[in-house]
CSV table of C-alpha atoms in Angstrom, one decimal:
chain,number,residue,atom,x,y,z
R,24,UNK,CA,68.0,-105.7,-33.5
R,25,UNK,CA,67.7,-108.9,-35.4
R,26,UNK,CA,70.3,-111.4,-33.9
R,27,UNK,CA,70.1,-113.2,-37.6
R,28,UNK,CA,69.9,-111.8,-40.5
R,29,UNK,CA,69.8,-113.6,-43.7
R,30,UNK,CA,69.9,-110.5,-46.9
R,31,UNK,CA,68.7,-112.9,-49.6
R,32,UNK,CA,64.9,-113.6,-49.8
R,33,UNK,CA,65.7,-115.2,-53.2
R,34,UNK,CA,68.1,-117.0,-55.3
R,35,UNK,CA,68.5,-118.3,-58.5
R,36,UNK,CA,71.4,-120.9,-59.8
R,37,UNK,CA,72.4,-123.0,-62.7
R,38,UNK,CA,72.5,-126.8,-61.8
R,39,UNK,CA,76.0,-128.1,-61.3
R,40,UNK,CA,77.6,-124.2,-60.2
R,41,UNK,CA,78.3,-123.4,-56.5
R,42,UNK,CA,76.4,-120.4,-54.9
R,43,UNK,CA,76.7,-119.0,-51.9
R,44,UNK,CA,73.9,-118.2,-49.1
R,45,UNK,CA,74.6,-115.0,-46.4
R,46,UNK,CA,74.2,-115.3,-42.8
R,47,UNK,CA,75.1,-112.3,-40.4
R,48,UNK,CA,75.0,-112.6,-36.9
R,49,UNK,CA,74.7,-110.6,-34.1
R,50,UNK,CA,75.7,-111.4,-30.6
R,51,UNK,CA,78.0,-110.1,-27.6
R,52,UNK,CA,78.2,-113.7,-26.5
R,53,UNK,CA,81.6,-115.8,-27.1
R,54,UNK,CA,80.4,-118.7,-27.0
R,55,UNK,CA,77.5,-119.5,-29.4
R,56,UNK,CA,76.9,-122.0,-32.2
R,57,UNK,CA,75.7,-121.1,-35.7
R,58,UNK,CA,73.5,-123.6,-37.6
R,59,UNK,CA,71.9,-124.2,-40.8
R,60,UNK,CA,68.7,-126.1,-41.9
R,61,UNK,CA,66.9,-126.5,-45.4
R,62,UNK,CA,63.3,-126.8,-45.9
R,63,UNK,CA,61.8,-128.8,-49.0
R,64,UNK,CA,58.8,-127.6,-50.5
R,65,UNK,CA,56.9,-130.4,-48.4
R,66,UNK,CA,58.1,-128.2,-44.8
R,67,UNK,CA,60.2,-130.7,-42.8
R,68,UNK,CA,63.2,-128.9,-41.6
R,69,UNK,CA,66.5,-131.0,-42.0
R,70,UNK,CA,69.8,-130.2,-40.3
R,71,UNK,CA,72.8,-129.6,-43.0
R,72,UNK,CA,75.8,-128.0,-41.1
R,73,UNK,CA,77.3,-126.6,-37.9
R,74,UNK,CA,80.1,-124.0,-37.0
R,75,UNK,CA,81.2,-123.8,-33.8
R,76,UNK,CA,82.4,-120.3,-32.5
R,77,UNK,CA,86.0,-121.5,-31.1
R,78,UNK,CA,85.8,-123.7,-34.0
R,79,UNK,CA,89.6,-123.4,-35.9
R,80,UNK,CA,88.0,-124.6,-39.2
R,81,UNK,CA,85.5,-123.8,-41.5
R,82,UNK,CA,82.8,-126.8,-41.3
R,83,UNK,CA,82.5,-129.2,-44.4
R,84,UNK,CA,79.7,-131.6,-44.9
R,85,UNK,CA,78.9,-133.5,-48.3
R,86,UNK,CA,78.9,-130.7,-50.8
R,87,UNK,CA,78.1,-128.0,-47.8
R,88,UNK,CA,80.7,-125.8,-46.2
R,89,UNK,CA,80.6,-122.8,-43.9
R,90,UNK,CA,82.5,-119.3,-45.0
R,91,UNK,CA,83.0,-118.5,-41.0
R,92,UNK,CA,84.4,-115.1,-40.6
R,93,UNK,CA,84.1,-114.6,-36.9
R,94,UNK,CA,85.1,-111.2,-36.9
R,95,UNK,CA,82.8,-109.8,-39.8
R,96,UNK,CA,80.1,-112.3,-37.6
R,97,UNK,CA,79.0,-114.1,-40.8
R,98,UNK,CA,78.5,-117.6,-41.4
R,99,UNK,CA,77.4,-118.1,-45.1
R,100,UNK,CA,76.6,-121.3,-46.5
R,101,UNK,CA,78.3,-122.6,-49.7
R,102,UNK,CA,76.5,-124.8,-52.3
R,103,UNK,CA,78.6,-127.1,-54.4
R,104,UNK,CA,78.0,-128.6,-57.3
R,105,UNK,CA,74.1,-127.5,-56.9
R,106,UNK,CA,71.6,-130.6,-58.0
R,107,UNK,CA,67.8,-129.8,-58.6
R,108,UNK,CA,67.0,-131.3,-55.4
R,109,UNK,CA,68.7,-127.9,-53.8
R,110,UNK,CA,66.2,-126.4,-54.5
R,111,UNK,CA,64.2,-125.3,-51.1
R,112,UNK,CA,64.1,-122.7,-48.2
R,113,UNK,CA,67.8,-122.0,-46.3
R,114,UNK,CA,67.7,-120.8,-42.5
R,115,UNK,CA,70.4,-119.9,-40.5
R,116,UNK,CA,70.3,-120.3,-36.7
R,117,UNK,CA,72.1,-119.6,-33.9
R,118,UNK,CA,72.4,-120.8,-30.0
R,119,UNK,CA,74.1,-118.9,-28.1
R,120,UNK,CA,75.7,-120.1,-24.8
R,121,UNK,CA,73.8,-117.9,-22.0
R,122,UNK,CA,70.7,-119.3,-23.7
R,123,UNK,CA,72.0,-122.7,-22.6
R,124,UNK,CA,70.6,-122.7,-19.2
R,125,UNK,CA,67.3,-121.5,-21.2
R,126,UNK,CA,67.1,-124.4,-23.0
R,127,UNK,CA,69.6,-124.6,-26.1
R,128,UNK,CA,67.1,-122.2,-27.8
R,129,UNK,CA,67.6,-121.6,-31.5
R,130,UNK,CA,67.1,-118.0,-33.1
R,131,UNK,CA,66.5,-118.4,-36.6
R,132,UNK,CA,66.8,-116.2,-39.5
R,133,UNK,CA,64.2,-115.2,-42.2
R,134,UNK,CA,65.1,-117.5,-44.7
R,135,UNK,CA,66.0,-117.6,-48.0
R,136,UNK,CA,64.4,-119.6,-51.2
R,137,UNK,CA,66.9,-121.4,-53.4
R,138,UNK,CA,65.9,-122.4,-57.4
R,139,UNK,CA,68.3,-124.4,-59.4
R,140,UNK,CA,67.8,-123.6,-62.7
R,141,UNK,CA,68.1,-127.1,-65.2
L,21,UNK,CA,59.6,-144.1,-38.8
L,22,UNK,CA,60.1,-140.7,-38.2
L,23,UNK,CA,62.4,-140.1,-34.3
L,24,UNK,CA,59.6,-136.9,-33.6
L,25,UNK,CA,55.9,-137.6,-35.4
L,26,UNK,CA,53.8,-134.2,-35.1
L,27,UNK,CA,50.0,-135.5,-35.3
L,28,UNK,CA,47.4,-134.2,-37.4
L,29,UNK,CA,49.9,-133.5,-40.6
L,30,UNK,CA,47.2,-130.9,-41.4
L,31,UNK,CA,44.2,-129.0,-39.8
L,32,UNK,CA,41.8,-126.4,-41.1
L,33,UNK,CA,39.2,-125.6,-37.9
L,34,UNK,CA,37.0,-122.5,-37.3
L,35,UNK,CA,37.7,-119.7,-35.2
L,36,UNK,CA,37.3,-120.1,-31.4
L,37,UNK,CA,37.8,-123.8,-31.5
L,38,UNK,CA,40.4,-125.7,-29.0
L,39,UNK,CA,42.8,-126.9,-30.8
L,40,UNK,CA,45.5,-129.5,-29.5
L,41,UNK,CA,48.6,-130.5,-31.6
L,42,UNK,CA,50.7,-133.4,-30.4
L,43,UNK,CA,53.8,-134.6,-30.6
L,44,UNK,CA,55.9,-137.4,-29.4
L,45,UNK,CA,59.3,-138.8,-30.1
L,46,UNK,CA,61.5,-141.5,-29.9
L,47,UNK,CA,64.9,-140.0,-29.7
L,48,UNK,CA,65.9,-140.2,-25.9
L,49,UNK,CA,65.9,-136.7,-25.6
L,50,UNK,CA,65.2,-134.4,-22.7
L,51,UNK,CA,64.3,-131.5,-24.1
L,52,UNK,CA,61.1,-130.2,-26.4
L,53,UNK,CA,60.4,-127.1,-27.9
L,54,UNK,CA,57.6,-125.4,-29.9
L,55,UNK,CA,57.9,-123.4,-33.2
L,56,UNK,CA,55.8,-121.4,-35.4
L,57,UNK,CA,56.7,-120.5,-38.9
L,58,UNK,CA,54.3,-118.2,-41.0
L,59,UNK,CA,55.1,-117.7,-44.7
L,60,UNK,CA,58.2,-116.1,-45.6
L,61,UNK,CA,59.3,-116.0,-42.1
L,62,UNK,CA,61.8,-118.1,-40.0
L,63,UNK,CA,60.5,-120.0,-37.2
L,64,UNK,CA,59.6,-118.6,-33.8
L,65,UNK,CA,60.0,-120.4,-30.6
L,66,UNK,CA,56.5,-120.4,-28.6
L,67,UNK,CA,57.3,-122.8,-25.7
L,68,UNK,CA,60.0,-124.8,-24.4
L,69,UNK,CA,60.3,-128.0,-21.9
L,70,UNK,CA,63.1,-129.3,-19.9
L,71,UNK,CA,61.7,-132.1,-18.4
L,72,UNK,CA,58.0,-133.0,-17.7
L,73,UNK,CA,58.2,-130.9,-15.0
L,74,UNK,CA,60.0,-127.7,-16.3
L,75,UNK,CA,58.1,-125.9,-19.1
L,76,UNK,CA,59.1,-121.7,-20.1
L,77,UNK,CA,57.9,-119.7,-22.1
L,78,UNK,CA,59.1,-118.5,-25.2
L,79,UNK,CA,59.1,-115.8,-28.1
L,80,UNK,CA,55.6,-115.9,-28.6
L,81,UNK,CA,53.0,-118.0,-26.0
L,82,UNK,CA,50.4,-115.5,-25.9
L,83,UNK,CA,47.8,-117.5,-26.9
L,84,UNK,CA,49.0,-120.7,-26.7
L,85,UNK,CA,49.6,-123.4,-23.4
L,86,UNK,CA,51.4,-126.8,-23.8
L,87,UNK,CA,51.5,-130.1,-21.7
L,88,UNK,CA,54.4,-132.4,-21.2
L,89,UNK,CA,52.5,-135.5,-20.7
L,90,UNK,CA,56.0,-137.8,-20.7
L,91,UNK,CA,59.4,-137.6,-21.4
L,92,UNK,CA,58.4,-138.7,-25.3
L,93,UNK,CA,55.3,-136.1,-25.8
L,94,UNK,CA,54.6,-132.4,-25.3
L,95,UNK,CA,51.5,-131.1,-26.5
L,96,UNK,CA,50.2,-127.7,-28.3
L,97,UNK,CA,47.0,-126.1,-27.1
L,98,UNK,CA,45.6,-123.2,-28.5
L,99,UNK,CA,42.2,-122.6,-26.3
L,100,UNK,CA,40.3,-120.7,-28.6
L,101,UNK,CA,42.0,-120.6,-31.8
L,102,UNK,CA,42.1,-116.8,-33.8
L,103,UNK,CA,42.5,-116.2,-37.7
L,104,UNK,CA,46.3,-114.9,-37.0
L,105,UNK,CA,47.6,-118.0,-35.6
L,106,UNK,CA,47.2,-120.1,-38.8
L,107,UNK,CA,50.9,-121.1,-39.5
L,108,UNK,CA,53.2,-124.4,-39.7
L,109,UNK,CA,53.9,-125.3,-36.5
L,110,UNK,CA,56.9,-127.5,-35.5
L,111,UNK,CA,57.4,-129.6,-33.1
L,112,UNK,CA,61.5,-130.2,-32.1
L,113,UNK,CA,63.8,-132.2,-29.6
L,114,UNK,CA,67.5,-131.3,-28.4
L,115,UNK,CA,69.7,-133.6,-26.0
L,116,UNK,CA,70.4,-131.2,-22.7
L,117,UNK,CA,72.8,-133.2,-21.4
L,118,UNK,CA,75.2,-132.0,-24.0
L,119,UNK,CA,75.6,-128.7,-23.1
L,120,UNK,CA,76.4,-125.7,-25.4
L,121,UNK,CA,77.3,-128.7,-28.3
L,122,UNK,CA,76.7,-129.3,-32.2
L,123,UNK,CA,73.9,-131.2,-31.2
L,124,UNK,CA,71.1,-129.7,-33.8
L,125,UNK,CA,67.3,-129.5,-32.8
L,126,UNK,CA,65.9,-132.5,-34.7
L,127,UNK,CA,62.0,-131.2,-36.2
L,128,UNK,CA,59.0,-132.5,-36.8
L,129,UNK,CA,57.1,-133.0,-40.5
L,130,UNK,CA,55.3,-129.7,-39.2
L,131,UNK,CA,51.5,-129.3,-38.8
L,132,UNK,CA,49.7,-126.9,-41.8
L,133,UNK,CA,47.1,-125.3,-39.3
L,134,UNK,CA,44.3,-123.1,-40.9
L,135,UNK,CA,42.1,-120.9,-38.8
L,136,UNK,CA,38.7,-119.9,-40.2
């Protein structure tokens, strides 16, 4: 089964409105960590957010948050305010605890393509 | 400059060539790691590194060796390179002394590599 599953290969939205990116997880451990990364047209990967899984709050950065809801095992990323830089590819990883010993490995979803429409 | 530089950028080689992809960084960090991506997909781990001493397979290494020359560099091999392994491959660091933290894998710019 995939451990992360992200439903959305594409997405349109109009500049300057939120939207809202899907992440499901699946995993039997309680201790894990759920990531996500954006990835420009020009392919570097750069780090946005992290939830923790005993983390009390949803996770803010900048105009990024994290819809947590541990017991539905989703972690979707909210867009405010979307600019035309937004525009890119969205993963959603995850490391999970009993993989620490196996090197904080990351398993990453399949991605999906945001466009911000002017 | 960039804290984990993935040289060449780009290749395009013929099929059954070596092929070496390097990386080094500047971070501090103990741990490496190995990633392809093809299109459409999300990124697969190939090969991980604890230390220059401690390298493990991962997802996918058929095909595919690495060296960890020093603590900064850990290298991508692929002996005799086939059509199917043309992908962007990343190159990323973690810190392990932090345990299960919110430390994220810091990436590479990624190597475009073409197989003929």
């Amino acid at each position: 089964a995939q451990k992360i599953t992200q439903t959305q290969p594409g997405m349109f939205v109009q500049e300057k409105e939120a939207v809202t990116l899907d992440c499901t997880y699946d995993t039997s451990d309680p201790s894990y960590g759920l990531f996500w990364y954006k990835q420009p047209s020009s392919g570097e990967m750069i780090f946005l957010i992290y939830q923790g899984s005993y983390d009390q709050q949803n996770a803010t950065e900048g105009r990024y948050s994290l819809n947590f809801q541990k017991a539905r095992k989703s972690a979707n990323l909210v867009i405010s305010a979307s600019q035309l830089g937004d525009s890119a590819m969205y993963f959603c990883a995850m490391r999970e605890a009993r993989n620490n010993n196996a090197g904080n490995m990351l398993t990453f979803g399949g991605g999906t393509r945001l466009m911000v429409k002017p | 400059d960039a804290d984990v530089t993935q040289t060449p950028r780009n290749r395009i080689t013929k099929t059954g060539k070596r092929i070496m992809l390097e990386c080094s960084q500047t971070k501090g960090h103990d741990r490496m790691y190995w990633y392809r991506q093809d299109p459409g997909l999300g990124l697969r781990l190939i090969y991980y590194s604890f230390d220059v001493k401690d390298i493990n397979k991962g997802e996918i290494s058929d095909g595919y060796s690495v060296s960890r020359q020093a603590q900064a560099k850990f290298s991508l091999s692929l002996e005799s390179a086939i059509p199917n392994q043309t992908a962007l491959y990343f190159c990323a660091t973690s810190d392990g002394n932090r345990g299960l933290s919110n430390q994220p894998q810091h990436f590479g710019d990624g190597t475009r590599l073409s197989i003929l």
